[in-house]
Coordinates of C-alpha atoms and ligand atoms in Angstrom, one line a residue:
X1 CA -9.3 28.7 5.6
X2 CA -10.6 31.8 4.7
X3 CA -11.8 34.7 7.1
X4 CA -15.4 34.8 5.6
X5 CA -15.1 30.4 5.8
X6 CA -14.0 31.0 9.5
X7 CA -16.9 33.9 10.6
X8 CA -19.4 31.6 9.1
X9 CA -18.2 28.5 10.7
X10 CA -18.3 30.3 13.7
X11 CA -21.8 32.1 13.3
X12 CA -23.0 28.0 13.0
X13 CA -21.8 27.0 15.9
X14 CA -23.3 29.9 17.7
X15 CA -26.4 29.9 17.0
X16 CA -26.5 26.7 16.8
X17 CA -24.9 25.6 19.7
X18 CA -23.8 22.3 18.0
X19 CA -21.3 20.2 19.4
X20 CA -21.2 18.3 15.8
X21 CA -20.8 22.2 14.1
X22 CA -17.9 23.1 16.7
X23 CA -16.3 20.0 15.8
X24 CA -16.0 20.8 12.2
X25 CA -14.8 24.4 13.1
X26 CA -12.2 22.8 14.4
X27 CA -11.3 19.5 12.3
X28 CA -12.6 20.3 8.7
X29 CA -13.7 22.9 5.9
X30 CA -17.1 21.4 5.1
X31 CA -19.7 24.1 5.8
X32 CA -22.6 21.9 6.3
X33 CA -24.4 22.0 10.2
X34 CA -25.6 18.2 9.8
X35 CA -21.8 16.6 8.4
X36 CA -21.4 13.6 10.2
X37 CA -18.4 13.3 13.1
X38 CA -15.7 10.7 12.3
X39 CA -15.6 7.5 14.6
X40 CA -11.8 7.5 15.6
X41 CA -9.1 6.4 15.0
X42 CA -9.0 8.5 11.3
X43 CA -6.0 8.2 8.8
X44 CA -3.4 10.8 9.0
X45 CA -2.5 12.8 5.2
X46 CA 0.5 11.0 5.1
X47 CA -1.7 7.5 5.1
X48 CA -4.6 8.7 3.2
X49 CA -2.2 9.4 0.5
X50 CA -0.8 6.1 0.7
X51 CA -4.1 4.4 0.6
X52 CA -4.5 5.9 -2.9
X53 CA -1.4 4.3 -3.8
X54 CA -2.9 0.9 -3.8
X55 CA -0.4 -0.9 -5.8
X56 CA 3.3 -0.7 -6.3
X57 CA 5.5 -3.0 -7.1
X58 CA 9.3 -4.4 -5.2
X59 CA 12.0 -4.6 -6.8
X60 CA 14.7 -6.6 -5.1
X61 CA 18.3 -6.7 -6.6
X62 CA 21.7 -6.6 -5.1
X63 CA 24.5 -9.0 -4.5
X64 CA 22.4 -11.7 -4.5
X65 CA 21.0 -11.8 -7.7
X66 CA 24.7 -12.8 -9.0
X67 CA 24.9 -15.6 -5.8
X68 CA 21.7 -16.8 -6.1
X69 CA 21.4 -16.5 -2.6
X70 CA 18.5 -14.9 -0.8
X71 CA 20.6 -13.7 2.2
X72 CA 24.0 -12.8 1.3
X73 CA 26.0 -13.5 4.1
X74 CA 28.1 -10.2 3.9
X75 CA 31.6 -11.3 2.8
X76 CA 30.3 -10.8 -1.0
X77 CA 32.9 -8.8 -2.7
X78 CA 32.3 -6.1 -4.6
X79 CA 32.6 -7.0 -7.9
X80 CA 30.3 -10.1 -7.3
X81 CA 27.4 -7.6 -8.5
X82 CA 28.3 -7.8 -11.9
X83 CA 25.2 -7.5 -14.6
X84 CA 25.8 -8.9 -17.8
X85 CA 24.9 -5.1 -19.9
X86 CA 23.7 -2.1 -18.7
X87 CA 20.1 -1.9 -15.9
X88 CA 17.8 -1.7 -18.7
X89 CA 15.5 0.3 -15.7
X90 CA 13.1 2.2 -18.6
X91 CA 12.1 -1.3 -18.9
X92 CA 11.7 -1.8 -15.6
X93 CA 9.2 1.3 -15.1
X94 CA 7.7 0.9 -17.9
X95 CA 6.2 -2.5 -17.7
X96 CA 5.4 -2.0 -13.8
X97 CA 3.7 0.9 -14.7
X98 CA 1.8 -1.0 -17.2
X99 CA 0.4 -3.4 -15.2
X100 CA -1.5 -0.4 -13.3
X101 CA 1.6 0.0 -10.2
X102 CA 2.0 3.5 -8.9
X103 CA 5.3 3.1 -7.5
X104 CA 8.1 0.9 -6.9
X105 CA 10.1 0.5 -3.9
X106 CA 13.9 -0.6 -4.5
X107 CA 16.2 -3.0 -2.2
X108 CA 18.9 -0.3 -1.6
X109 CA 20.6 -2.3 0.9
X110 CA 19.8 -5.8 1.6
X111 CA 21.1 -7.7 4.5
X112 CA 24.0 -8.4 2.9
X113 CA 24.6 -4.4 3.6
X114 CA 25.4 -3.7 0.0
X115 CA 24.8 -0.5 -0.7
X116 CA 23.7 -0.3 -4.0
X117 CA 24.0 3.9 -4.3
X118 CA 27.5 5.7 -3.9
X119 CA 27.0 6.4 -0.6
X120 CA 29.8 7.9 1.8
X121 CA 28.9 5.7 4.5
X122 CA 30.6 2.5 3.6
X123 CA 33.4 1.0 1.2
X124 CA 30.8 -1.6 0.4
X125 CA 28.8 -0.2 -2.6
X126 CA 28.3 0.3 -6.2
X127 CA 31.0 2.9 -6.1
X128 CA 33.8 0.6 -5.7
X129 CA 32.7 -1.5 -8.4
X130 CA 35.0 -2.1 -10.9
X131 CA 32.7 -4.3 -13.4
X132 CA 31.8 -2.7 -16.6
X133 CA 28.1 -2.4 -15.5
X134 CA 28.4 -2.5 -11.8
X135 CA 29.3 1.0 -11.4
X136 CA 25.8 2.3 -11.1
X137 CA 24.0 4.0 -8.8
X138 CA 20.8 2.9 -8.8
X139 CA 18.4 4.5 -7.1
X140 CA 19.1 7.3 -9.2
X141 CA 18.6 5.8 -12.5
X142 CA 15.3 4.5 -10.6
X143 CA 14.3 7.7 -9.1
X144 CA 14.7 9.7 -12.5
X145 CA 13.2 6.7 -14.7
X146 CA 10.2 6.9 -11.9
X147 CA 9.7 10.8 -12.3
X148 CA 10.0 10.7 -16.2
X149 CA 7.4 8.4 -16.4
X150 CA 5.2 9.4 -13.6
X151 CA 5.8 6.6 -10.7
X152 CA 6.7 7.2 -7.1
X153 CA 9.4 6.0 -5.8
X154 CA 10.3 4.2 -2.4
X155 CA 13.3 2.6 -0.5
X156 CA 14.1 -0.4 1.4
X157 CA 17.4 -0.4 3.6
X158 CA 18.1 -3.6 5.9
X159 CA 18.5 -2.7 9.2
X160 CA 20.7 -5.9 9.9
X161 CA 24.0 -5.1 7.6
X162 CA 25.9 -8.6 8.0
X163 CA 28.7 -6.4 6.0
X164 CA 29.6 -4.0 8.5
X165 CA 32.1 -4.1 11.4
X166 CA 30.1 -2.5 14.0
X167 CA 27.2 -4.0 13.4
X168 CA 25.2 -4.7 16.7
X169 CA 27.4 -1.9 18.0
X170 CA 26.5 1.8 18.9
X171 CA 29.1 2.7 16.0
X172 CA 26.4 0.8 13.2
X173 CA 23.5 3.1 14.6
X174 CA 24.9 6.3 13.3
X175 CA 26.0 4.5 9.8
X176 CA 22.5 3.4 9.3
X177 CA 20.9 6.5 9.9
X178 CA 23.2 8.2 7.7
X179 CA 22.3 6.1 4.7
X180 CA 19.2 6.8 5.6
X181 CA 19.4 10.3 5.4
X182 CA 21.1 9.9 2.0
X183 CA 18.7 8.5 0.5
X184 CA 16.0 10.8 1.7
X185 CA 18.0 13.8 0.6
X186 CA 19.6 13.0 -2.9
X187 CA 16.8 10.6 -4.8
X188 CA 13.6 13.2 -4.5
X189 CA 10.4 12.6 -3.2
X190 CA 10.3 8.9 -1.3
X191 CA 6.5 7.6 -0.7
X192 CA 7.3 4.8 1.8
X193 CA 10.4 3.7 3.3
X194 CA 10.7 0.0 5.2
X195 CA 12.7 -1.3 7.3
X196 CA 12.6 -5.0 7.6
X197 CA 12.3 -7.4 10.4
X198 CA 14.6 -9.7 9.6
X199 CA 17.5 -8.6 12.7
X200 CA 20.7 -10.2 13.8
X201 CA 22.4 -13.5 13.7
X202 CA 25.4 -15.2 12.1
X203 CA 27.2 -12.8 9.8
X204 CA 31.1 -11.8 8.1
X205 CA 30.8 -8.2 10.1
X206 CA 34.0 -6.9 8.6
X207 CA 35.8 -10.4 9.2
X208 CA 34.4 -11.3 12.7
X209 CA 32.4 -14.4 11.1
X210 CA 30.1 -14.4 14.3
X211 CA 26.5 -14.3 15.3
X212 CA 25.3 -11.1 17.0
X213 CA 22.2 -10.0 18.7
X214 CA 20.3 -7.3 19.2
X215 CA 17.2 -6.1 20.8
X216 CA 15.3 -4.0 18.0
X217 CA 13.1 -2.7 19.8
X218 CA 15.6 -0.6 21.2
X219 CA 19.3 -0.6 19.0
X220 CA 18.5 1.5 16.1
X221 CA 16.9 3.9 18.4
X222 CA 14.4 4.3 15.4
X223 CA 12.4 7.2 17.2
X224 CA 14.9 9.5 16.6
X225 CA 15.4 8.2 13.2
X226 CA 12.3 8.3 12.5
X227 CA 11.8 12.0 13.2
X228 CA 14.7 12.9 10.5
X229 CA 12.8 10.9 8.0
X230 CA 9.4 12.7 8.7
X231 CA 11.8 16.3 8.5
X232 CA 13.5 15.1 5.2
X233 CA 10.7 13.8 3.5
X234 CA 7.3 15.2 5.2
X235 CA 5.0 12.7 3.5
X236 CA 6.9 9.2 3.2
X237 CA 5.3 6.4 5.1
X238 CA 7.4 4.3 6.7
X239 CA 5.8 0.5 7.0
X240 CA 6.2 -1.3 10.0
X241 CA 7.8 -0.5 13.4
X242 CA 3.8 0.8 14.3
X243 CA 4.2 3.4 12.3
X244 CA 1.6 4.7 9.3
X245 CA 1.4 0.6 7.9
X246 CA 1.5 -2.7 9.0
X247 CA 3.0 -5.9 7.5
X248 CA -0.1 -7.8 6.8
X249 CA 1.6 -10.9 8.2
X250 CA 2.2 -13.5 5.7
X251 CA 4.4 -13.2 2.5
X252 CA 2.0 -14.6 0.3
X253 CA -0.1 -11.2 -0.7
X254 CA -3.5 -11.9 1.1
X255 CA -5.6 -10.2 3.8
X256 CA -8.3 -11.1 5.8
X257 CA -11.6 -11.3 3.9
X258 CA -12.7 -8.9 7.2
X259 CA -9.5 -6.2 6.7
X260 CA -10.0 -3.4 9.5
X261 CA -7.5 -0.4 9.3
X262 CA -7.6 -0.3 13.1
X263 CA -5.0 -1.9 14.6
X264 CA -4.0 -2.7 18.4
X265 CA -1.3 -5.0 17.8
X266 CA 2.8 -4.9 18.0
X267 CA 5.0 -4.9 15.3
X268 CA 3.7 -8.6 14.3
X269 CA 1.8 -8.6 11.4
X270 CA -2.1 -9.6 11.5
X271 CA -4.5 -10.0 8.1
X272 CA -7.3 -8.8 9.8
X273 CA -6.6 -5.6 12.2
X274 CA -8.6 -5.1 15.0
X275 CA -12.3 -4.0 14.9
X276 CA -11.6 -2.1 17.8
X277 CA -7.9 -0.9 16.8
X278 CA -7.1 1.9 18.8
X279 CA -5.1 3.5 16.0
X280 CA -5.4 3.6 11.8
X281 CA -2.3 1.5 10.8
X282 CA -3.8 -0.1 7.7
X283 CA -1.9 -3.2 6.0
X284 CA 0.9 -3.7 3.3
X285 CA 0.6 -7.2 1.7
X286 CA 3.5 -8.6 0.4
X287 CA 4.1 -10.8 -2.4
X288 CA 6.9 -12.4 -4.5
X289 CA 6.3 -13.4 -8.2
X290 CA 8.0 -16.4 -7.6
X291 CA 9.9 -18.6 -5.2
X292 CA 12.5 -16.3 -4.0
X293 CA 12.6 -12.2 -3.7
X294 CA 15.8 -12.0 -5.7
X295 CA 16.0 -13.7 -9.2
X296 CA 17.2 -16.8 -7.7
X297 CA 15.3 -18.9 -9.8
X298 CA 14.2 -19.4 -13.4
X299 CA 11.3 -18.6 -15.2
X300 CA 10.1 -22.1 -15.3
X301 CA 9.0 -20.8 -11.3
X302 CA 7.1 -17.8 -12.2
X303 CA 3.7 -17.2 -11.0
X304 CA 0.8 -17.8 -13.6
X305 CA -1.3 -14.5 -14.4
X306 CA -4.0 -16.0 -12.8
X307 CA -2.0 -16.4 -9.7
X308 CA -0.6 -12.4 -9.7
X309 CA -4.8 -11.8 -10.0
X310 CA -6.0 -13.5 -7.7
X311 CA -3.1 -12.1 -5.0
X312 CA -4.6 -9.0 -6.6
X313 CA -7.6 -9.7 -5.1
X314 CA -6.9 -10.9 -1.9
X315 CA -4.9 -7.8 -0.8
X316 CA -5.7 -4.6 -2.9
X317 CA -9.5 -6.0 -3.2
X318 CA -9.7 -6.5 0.5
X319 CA -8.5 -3.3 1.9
X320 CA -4.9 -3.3 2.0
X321 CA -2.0 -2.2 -0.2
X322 CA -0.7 -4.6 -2.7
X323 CA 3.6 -4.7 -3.0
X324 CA 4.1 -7.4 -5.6
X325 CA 7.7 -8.2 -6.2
X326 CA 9.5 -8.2 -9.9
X327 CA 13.1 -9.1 -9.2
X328 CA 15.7 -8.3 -12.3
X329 CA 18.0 -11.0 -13.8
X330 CA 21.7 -11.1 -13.9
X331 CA 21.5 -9.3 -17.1
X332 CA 20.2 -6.0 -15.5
X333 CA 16.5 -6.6 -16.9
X334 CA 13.5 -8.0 -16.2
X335 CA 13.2 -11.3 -18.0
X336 CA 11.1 -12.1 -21.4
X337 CA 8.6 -14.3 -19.4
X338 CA 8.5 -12.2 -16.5
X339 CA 7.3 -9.4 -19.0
X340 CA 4.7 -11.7 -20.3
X341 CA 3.6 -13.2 -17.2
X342 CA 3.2 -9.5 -16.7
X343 CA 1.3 -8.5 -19.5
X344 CA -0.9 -11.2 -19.2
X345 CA -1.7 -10.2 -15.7
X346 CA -2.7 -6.7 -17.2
X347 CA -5.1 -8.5 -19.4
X348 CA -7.2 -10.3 -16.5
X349 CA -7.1 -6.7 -14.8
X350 CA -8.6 -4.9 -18.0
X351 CA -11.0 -7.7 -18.7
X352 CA -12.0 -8.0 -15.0
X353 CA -12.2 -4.0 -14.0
X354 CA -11.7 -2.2 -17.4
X355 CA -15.1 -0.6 -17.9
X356 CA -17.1 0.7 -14.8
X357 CA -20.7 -0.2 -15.7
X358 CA -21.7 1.9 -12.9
X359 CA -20.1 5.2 -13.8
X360 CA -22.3 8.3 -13.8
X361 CA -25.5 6.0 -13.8
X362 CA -28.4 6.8 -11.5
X363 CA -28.4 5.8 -7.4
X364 CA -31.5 6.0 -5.4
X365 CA -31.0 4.8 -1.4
X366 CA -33.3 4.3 1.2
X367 CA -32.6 7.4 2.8
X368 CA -30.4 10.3 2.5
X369 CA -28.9 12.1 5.7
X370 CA -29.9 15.7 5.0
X371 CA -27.9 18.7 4.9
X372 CA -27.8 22.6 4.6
X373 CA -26.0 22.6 1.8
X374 CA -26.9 21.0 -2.0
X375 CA -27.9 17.4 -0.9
X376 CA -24.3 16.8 0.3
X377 CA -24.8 13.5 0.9
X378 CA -26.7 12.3 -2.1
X379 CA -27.0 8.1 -3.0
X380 CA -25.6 9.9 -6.6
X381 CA -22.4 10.6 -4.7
X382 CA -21.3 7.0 -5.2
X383 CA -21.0 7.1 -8.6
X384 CA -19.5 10.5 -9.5
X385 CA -15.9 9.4 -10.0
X386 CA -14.9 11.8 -6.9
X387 CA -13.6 10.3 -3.6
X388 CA -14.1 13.0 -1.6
X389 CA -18.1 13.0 -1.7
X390 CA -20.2 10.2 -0.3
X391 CA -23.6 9.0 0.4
X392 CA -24.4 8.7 4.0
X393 CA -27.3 7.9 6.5
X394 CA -28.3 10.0 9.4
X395 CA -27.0 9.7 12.8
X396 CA -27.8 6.2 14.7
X397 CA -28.8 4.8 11.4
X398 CA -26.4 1.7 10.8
X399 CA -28.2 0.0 7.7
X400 CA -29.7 0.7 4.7
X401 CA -29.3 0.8 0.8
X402 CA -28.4 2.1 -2.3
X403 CA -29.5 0.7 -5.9
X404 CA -27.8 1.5 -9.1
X405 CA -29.6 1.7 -12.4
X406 CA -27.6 0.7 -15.0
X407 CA -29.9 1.7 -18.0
X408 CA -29.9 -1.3 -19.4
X409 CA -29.4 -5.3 -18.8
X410 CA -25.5 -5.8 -18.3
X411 CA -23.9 -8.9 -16.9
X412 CA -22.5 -8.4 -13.7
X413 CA -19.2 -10.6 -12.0
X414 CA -17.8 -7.9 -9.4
X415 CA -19.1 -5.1 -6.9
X416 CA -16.0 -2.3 -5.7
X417 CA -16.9 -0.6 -3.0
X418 CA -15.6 2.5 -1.1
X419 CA -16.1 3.8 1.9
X420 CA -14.8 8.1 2.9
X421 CA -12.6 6.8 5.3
X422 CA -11.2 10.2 6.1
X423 CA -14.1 9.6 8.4
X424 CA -13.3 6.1 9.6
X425 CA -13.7 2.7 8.7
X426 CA -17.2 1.4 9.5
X427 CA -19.2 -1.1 7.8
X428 CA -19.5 -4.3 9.3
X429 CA -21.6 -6.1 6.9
X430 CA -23.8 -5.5 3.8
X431 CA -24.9 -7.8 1.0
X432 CA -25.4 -7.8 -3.3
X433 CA -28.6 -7.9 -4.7
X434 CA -29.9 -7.9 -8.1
X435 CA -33.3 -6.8 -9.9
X436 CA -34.8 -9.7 -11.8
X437 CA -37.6 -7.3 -13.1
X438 CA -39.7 -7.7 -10.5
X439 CA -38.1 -8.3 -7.6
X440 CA -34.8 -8.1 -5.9
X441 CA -32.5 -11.8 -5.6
X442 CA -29.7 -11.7 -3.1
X443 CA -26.5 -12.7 -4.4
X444 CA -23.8 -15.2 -3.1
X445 CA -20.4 -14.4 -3.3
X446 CA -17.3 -15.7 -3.5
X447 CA -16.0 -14.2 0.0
X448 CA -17.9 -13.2 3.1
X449 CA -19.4 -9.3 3.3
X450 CA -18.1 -7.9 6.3
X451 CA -16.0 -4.9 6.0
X452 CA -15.0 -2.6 3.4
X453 CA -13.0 0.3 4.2
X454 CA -10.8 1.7 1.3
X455 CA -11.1 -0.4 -1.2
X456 CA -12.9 -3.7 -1.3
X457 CA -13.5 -5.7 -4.7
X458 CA -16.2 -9.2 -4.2
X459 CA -17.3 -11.4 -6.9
X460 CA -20.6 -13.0 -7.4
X461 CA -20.5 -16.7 -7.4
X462 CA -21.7 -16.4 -11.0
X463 CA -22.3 -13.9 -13.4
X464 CA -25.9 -12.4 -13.2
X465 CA -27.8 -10.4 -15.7
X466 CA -29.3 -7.8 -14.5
X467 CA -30.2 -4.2 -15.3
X468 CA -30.3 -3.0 -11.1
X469 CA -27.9 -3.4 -8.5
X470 CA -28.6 -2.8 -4.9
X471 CA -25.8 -2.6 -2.1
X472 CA -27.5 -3.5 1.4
X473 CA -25.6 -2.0 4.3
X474 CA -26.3 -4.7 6.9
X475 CA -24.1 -3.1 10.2
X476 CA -22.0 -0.8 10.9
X477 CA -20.0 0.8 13.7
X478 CA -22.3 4.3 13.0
X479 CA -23.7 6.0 10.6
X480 CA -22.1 4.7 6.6
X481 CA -20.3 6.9 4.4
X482 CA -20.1 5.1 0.8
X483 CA -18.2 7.2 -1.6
X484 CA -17.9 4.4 -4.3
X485 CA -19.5 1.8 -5.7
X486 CA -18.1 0.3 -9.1
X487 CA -20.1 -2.4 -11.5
X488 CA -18.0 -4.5 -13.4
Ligands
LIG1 C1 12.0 -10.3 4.4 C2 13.5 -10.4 4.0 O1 14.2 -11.2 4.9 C3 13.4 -10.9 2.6 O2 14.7 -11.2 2.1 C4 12.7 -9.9 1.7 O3 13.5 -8.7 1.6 C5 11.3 -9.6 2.3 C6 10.6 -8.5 1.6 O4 11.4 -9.3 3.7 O5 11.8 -10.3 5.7

């Protein structure tokens, strides 16, 4: 901020003697006296980035892709991982990038605790291979393939290592956190990190063949852990363990048609978060594209494109981050059908969302909250294209709405709808309406119309002509800040 920016701020909040204008002296570089306050909790940078991120896809391969298994049990040798020609992983970025993914986040260690990078930490890796394909390190291919074609790129490293010796032992603790700390140093930028749940029980542990416990809570003594990751790599979010995420609770890809970003709960996942949530820990919904997460079946067991939309629709179009999971065969690819299954799924995406009906059209609402600078808060805000300006309602006013004109008749399925949750999440309820030419018909739809948040996508129970749109803001916590609205 700029030292004219910071006399002026200051000169508002003297004269003014405006609790609202000392707030945004101290939390935020709009200059306007009448900007509304955010209702806490509020994202951090680190999760409003991830938000944007939306969808990104898992890719889960290891030792057990060439076992078949889904948990290796750890006495795998290291030659088992043996693919049949060489990872074919421009093929893997390039269809996940195709089917709209921003990022894909790699099984780098399963619980097996085969390490799939040359790491230092442990005999047990890709290094040792001898196979003529096997000696790879892959989340540098992945990494580089990911930059080159403009992905992010993310890591997933099993806590529980049924592999190693020490495991359940203080020795383990270290040995984890240094692969951790490889991996944040030597593959570039990470966007999220996770650490899974699954924690202890029967295992080889260097020839021990036993079942050990732990108490996670406490064992990996993940605060400190944590910490390095947040020094390594300032912006990764790291899902789970209440940290910037929360596993949404099933492994099926679907949230709660009501999807709060607040959160009180544990480390247990929840499809709805709390309404009351004392902090933003928004949800990840996971999902496999078939029966297992490794290719441990065929592609007779694939899910149908209309299955991949509708998980589509159930996370990412109802406030939460979709991670849908693409598992390479034995030959180091991604199978024929899985690429058309793939493809397909692309075309009920374009055919659904392709062409914004609402972009850069006209929006007139039932009031405007008023400011001191340039109609900040105009209704037009909603269809500009940027996220970062909104349409909002004065203070204590918790409905209203906002019609869209589209020019002429179009036939409308779907409503998106954004809220500038930099702010907060707020709505509670609100409602679709079309113009029939002479009056306006509310609409049913396919979910309920409770919350929105970052993202929320609902359909009308049938396709309605129409040239107007309205979106009636029923409830909400205070005040409404819509910063998109999307006609399809
Ligand atoms: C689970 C693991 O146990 C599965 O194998 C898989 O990695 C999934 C994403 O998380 O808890």
């Amino acid at each position: 901020m700029n030292i004219k920016r910071i006399l002026s701020l200051l000169l508002v909040a003297f004269t003014t003697g405006n609790a609202f204008a000392q707030s945004s002296t101290l939390c935020d570089i709009s200059s306007d006296i009448n900007e509304p306050m955010p209702v806490f909790p509020v994202p951090t940078e680190t999760q409003l980035r991830w938000h944007d991120m939306e969808f990104y896809a898992f890719m889960h391969f290891g030792i057990n892709t060439f076992t078949g298994r889904e948990w290796g049990y750890g006495d795998e040798s290291i030659n088992t991982f043996n693919p049949t020609a060489e990872l074919n992983v421009e093929q893997w970025v390039t269809e996940i990038k195709n089917i709209g993914c921003k990022g894909i986040i790699l099984t780098c260690k399963h619980h097996d605790g085969f390490c799939t990078w040359f790491t230092n930490t442990t005999n047990h890796s890709t290094k040792n291979n001898t196979t003529t394909y096997g000696h790879v390190d892959i989340p540098a291919l992945l990494s580089e393939e990911c930059a080159k074609q403009g992905l992010k790129f993310g890591a997933y490293i099993s806590p529980w290592d049924r592999n190693h010796a020490e495991y359940a032992r203080a020795g383990y603790v270290e040995t984890f956190r240094e692969q951790i700390r490889e991996i944040c140093t030597n593959y570039g930028e990470i966007f999220e990190m996770w650490f899974d749940g699954a924690n202890g029980g029967d295992g080889y542990y260097g020839g021990a063949r036993e079942s050990r416990s732990i108490d996670a809570a406490t064992y990996y003594d993940f605060p400190n852990t944590f910490k390095m990751i947040k020094e390594l790599q300032p912006d990764c979010a790291i899902w789970g363990w209440d940290q910037d995420c929360h596993w949404i609770g099933n492994e099926e890809g679907w949230a709660g048609e009501t999807s709060w970003s607040t959160y009180n709960k544990g480390a247990n996942g929840n499809e709805y978060g709390d309404e009351d949530g004392w902090r933003w820990l928004p949800g990840e919904a996971d999902a496999k594209n078939g029966p297992g997460w490794f290719w441990t079946f065929s592609d007779s067991q694939l899910k149908s494109a209309q299955e991949l939309f509708n998980i589509y629709m159930m996370s990412v179009g109802r406030n939460a981050n979709l991670i849908l999971n693409f598992p390479p065969n034995k030959t180091g690819s991604l199978s024929a059908t899985t690429v058309t299954r793939m493809r397909e799924f692309k075309a009920l995406l374009d055919a659904a969302f392709g062409n914004d009906l609402a972009a850069g059209k006209s929006a007139t609402a039932s009031a405007e909250r008023s400011s001191s600078v340039n109609n900040m808060y105009a209704a037009s805000n909603v269809t500009d294209g940027d996220k970062e300006t909104y349409w909002a309602l004065e203070d204590g006013e918790t409905s209203g709405t906002i019609d869209i004109d589209l020019g002429s008749s179009q036939t409308v399925t779907y409503v998106r709808l954004g809220e500038y949750i930099r702010k907060g999440q707020r709505v509670k309820g609100f409602e679709i309406y079309t113009w029939n030419g002479s009056d306006w018909t509310k609409q049913s739809t396919t979910e309920e119309t409770t919350t929105i948040g970052h993202k929320r996508i609902v359909k009308l129970s049938s396709p309605v002509a129409t040239q107007k749109v309205r979106v009636k803001i029923t409830d909400s916590k205070v005040c409404p800040l819509i910063s998109r609205i999307s006609i399809y």
